[in-house]
mmCIF file of C-alpha atoms and ligand atoms in Angstrom:
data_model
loop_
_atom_site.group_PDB
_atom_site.id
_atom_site.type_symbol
_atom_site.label_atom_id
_atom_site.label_comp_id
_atom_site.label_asym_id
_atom_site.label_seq_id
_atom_site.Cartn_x
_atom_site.Cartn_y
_atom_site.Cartn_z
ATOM 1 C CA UNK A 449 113.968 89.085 97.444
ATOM 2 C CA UNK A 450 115.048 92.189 99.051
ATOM 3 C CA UNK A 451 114.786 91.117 102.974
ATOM 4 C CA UNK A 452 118.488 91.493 104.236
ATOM 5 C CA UNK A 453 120.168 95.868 104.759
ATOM 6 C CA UNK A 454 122.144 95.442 102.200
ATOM 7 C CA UNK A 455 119.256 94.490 99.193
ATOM 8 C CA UNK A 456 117.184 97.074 101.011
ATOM 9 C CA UNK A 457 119.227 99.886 99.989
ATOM 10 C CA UNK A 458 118.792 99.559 96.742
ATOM 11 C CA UNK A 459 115.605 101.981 95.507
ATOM 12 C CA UNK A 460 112.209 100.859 94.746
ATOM 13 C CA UNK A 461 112.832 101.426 91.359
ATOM 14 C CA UNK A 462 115.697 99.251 91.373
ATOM 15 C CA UNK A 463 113.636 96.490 93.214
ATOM 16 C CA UNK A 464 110.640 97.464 90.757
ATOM 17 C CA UNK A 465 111.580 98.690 87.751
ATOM 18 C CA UNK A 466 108.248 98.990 86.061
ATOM 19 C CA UNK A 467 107.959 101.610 88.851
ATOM 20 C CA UNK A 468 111.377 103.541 87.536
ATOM 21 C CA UNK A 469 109.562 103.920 83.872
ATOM 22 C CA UNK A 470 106.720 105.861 86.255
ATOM 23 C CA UNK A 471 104.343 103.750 83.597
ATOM 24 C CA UNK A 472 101.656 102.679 85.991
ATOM 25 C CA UNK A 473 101.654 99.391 87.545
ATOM 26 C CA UNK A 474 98.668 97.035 88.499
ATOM 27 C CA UNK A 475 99.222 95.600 91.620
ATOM 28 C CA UNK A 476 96.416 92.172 92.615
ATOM 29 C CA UNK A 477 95.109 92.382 95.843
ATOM 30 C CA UNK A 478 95.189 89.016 97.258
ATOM 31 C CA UNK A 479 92.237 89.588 99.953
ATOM 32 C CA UNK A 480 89.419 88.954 96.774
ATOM 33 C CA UNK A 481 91.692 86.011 96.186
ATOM 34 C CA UNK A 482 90.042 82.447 96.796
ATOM 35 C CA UNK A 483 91.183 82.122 100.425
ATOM 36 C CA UNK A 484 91.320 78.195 99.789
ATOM 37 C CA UNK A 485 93.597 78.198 97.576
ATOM 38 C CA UNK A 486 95.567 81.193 98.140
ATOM 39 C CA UNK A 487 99.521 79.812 96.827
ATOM 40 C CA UNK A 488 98.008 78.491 93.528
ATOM 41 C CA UNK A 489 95.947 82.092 93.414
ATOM 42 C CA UNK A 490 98.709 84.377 93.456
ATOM 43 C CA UNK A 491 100.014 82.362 90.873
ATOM 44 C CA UNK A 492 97.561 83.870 88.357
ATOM 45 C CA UNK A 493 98.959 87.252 88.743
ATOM 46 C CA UNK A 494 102.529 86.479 88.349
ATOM 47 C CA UNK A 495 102.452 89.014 85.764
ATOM 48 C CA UNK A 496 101.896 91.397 88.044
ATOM 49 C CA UNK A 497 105.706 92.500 89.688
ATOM 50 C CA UNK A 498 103.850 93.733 92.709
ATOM 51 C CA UNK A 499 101.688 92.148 95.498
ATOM 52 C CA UNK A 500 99.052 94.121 97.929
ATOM 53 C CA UNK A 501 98.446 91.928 100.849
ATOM 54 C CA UNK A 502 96.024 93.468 103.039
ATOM 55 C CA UNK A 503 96.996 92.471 106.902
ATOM 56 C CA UNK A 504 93.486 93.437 108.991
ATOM 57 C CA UNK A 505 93.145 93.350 112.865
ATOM 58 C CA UNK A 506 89.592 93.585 113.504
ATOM 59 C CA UNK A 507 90.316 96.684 115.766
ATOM 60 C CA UNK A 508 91.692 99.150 113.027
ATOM 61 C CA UNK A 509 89.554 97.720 110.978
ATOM 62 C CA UNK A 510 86.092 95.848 111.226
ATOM 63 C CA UNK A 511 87.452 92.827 109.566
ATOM 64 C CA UNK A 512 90.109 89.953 109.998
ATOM 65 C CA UNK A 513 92.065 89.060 107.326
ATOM 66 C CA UNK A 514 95.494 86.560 107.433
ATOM 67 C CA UNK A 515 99.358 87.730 108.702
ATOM 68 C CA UNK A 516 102.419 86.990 109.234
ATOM 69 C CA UNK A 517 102.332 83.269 109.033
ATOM 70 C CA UNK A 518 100.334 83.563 105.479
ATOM 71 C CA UNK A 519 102.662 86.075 104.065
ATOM 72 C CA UNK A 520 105.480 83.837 105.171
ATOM 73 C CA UNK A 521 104.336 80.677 103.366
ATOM 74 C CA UNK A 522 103.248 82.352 100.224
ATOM 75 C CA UNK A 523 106.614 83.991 99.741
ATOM 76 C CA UNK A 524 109.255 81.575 98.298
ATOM 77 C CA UNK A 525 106.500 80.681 95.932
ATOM 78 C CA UNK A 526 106.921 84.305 94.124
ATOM 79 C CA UNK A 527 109.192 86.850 92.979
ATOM 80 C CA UNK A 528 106.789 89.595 93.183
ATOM 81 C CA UNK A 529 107.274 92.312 95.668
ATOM 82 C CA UNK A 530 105.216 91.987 98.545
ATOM 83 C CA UNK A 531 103.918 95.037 99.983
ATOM 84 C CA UNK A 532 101.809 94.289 103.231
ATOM 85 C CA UNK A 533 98.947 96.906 103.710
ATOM 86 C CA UNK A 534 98.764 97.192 107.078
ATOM 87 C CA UNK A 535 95.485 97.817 108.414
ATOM 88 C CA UNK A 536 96.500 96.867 112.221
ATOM 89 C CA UNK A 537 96.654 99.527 115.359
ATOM 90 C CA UNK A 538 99.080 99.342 117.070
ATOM 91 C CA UNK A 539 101.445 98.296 114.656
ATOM 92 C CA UNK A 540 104.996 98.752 115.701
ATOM 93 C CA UNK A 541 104.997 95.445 118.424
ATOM 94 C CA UNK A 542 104.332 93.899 114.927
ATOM 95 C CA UNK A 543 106.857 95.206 112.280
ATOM 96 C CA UNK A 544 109.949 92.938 113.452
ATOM 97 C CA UNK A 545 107.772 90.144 112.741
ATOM 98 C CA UNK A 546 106.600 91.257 109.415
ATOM 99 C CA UNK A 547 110.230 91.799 108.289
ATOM 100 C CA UNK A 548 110.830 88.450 109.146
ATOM 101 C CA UNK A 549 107.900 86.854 107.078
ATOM 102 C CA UNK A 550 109.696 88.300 103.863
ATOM 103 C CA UNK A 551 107.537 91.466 102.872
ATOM 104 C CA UNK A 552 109.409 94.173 100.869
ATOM 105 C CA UNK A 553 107.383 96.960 102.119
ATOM 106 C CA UNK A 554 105.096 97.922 104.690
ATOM 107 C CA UNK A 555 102.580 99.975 104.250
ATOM 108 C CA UNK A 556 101.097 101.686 107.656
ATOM 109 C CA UNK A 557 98.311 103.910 108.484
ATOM 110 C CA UNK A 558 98.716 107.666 109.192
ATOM 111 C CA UNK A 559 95.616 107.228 111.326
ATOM 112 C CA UNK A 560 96.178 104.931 114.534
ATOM 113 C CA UNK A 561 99.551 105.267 114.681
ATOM 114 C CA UNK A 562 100.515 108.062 117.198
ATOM 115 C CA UNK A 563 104.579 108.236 116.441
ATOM 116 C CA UNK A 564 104.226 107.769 112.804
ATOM 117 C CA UNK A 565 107.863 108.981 112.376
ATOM 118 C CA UNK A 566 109.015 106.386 114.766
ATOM 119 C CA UNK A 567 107.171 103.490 112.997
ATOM 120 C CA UNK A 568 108.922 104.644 109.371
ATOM 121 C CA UNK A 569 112.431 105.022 110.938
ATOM 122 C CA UNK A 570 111.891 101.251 112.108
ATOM 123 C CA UNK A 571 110.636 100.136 109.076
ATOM 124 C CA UNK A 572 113.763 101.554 107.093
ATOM 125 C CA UNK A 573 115.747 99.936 109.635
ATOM 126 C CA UNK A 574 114.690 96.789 108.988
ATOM 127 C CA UNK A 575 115.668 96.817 105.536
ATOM 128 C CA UNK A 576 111.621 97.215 104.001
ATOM 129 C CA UNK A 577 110.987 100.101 102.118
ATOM 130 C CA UNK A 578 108.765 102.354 103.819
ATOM 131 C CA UNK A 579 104.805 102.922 102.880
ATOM 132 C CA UNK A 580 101.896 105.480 104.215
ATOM 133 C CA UNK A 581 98.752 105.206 103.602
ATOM 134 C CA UNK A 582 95.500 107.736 104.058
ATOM 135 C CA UNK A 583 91.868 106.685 104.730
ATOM 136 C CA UNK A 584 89.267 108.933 102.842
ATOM 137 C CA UNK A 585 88.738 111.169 106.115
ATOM 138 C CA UNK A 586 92.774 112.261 106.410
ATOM 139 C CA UNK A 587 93.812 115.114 105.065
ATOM 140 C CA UNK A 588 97.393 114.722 102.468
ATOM 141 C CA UNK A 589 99.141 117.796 104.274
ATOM 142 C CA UNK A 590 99.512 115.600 107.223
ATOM 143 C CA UNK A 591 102.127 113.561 105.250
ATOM 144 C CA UNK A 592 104.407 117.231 104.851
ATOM 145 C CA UNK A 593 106.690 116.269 108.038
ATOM 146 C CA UNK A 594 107.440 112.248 106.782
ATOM 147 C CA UNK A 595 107.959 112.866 103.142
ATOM 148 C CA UNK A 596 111.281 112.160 103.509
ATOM 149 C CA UNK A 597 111.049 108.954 105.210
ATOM 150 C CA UNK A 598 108.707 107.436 103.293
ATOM 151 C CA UNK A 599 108.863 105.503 99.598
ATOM 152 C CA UNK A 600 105.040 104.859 98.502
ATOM 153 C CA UNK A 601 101.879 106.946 99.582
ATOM 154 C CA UNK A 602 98.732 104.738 99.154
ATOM 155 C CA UNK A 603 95.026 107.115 99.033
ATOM 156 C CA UNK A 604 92.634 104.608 100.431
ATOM 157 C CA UNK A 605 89.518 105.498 97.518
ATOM 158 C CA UNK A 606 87.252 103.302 100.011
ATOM 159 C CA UNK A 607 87.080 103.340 103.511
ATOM 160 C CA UNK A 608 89.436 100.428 104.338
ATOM 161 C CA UNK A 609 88.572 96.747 105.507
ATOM 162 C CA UNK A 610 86.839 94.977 102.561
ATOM 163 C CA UNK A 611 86.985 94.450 99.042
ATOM 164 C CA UNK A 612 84.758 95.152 96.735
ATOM 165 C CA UNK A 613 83.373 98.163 97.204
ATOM 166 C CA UNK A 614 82.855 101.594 95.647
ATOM 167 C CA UNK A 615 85.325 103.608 94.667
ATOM 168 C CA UNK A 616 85.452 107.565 95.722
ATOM 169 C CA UNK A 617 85.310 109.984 93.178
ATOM 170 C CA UNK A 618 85.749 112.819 95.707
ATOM 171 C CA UNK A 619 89.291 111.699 96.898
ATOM 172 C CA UNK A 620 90.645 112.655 93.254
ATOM 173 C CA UNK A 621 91.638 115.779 94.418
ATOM 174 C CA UNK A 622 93.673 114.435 97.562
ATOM 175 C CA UNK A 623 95.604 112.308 95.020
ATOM 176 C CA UNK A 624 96.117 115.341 92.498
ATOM 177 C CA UNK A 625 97.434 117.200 95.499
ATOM 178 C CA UNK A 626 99.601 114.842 96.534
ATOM 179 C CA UNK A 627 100.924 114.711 93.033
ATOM 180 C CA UNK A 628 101.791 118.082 93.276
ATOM 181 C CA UNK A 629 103.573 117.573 97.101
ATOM 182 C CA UNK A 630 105.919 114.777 95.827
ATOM 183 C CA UNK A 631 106.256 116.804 92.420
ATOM 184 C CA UNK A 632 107.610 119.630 94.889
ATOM 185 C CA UNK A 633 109.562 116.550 97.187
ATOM 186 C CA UNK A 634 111.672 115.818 93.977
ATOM 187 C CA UNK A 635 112.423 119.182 93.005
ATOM 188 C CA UNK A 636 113.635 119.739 96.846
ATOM 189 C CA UNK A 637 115.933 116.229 96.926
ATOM 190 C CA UNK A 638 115.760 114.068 93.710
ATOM 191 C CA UNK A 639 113.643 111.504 95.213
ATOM 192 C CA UNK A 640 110.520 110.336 93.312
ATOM 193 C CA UNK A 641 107.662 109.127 96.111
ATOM 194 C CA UNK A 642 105.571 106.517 94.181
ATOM 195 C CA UNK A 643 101.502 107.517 94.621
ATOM 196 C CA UNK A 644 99.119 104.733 94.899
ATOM 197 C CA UNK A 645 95.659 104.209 95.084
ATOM 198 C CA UNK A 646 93.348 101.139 96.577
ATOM 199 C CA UNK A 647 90.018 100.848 96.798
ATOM 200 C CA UNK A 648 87.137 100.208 93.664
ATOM 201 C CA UNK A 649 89.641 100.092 90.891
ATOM 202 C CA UNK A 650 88.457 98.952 87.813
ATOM 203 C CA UNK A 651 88.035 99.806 83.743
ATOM 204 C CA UNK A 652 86.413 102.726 84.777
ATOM 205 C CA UNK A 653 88.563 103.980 87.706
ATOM 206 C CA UNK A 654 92.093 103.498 86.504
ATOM 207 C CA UNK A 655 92.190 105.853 84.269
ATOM 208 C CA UNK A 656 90.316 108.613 86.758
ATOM 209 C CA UNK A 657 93.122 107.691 88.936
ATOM 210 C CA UNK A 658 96.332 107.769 86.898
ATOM 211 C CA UNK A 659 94.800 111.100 84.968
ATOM 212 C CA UNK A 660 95.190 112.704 88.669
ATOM 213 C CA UNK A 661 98.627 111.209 89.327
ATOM 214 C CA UNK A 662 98.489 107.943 90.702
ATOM 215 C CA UNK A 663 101.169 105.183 89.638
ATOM 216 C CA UNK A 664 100.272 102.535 91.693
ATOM 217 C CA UNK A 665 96.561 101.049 91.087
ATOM 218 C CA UNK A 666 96.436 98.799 93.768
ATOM 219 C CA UNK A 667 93.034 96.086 92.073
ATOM 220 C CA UNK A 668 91.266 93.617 94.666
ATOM 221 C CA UNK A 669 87.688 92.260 92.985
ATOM 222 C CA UNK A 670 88.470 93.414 89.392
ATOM 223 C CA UNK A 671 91.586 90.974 88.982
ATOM 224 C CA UNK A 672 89.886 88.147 91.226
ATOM 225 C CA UNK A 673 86.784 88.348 89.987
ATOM 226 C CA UNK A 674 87.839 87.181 86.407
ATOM 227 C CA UNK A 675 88.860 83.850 85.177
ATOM 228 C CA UNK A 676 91.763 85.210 82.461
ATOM 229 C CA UNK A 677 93.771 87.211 85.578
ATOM 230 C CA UNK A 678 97.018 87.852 83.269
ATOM 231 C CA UNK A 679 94.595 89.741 80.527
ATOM 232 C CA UNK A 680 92.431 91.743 83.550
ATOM 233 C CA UNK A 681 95.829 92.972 84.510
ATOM 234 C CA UNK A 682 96.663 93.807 80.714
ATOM 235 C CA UNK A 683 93.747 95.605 80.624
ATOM 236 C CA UNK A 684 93.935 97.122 83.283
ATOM 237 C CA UNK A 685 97.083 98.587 82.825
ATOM 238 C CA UNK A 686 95.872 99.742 78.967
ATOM 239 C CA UNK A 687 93.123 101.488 80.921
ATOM 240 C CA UNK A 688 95.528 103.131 83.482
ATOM 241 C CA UNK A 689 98.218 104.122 80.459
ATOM 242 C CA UNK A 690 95.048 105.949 78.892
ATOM 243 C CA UNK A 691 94.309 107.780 81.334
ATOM 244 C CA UNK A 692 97.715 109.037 82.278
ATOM 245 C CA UNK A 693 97.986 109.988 78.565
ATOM 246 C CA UNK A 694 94.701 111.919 78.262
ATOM 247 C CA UNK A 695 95.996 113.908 81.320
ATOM 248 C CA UNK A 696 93.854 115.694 83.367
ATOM 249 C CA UNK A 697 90.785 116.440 81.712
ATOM 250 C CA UNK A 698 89.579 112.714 81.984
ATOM 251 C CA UNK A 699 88.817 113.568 85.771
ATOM 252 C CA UNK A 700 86.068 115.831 84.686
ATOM 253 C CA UNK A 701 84.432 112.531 84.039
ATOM 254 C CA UNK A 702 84.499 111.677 87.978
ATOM 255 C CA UNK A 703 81.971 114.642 88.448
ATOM 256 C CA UNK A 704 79.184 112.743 86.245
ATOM 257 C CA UNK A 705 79.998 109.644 87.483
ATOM 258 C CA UNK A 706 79.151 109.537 91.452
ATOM 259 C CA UNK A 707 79.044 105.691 91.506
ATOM 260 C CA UNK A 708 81.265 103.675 89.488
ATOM 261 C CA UNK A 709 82.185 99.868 89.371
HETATM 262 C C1 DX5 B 2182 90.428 97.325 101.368
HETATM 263 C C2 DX5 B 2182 91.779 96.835 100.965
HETATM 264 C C3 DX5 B 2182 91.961 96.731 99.508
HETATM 265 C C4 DX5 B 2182 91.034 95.761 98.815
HETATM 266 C C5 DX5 B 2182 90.667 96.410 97.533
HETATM 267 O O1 DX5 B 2182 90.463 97.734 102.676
HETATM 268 O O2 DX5 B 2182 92.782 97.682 101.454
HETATM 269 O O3 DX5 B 2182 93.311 96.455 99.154
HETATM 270 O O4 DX5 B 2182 91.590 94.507 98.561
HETATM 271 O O5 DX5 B 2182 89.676 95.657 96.953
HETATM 272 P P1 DX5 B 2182 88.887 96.175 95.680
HETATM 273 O O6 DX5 B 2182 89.905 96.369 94.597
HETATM 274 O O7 DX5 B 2182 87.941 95.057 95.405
HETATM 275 O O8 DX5 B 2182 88.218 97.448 96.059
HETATM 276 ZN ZN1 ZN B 2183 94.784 97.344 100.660
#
């Protein structure tokens, strides 16, 4: 796993490739996970090449989840790459420590943390790739002065802190615009910004989501909540790879469709 400089440098793609073929990628979410039982329960999703571990304070957020010493004893049982979704404010007194527990990349709130440049130049520096991530509320042109710091944009489709709930139609045009924003990035400097999504993902949602832009589908309840977790995430991803080939008329669907799960 990538945790020393030198692995770090390599790109995400390189650490991911399923990211490099821009094919969308299913990534479990381990909070719906059976919290009991949690080494033998990522072990279901081993198909999946990426991990979402959601890392909640109680202060950012108005829920607790697990940390560092979790992440740390899940991680030499996996070769996934963990990504820690951290829903924690402050965060920087923590990001030393999160580097140490073996994540690959952190993923930190726009909203919360007041020298957001800062907190991404550290992250880099400690050899993690380097994720943002938006609550429903945040506008994307806030992300214009980081782009070039930063590796993965996450659109929160639910208000974060618990699983399970409904996804957000009306965020599909934040993630269409962001589309367009790293679309304009990669023109400017040859970088490609992966776009993620997290929040109410499901049969229904994926392909809403990867029709606006969205490579990442980032699946909490949907994957958990079955028995057969390697054939949710097959399906999952069939549903996602639909949608991205339909294009963008399948969002016209979102406007009918106010609630979905
Ligand atoms: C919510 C978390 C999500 C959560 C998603 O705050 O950030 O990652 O696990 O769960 P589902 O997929 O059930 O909405
Ligand atoms: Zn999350």
């Amino acid at each position: 796993m990538p945790q020393s400089p030198a692995a770090s440098s390599r790109s995400l793609s390189a650490q991911v490739p399923e990211a490099a073929a821009g094919k969308p990628l299913i990534a479990p979410s381990l909070l719906s996970a059976d919290f009991s039982d949690l080494r033998r329960e990522m072990e279901t999703v081993a198909t999946a090449p990426w991990l979402h571990l959601d890392v909640m304070d109680g202060h950012f957020v108005p829920n607790i989840s697990f940390g560092m010493p979790v992440i740390k004893a899940l991680r030499p049982h996996s070769k996934a790459f963990f990504d820690a979704h951290l829903m924690i404010s402050p965060v920087d007194p923590h990001l030393d420590a999160l580097a140490e527990a073996g994540v690959d990349q952190m993923t930190v709130h726009v909203e919360g943390n007041w020298h957001l440049n800062r907190t991404l130049q550290r992250i880099a520096a400690l050899g993690c790739k380097v994720g943002v991530a938006l609550c429903p509320a945040t506008l994307p042109e806030v992300l214009g002065e980081v782009l070039e710091l930063v590796d993965t944009i996450l659109v929160m489709t639910v208000n974060p802190g618990f699983g399970g709930q409904t996804f957000m139609p009306g965020q599909l045009p934040k993630i269409r615009r962001l589309a367009q924003m790293i679309d304009e990035n990669e023109e400017r400097t040859g970088r490609r910004i992966l776009l993620g999504v997290d929040g109410g993902i499901n049969l229904q949602t994926a392909p809403l989501v990867t029709a606006a832009g969205a490579r990442l589908l980032v699946a909490g309840s949907s994957v958990f909540g079955q028995k057969d977790r390697p054939a949710t995430i097959a399906a999952l991803q069939a549903a996602a790879c639909a949608g991205e080939e339909g294009g963008r008329s399948v969002e016209d669907v979102s406007a009918r469709s106010p609630s979905m799960r």
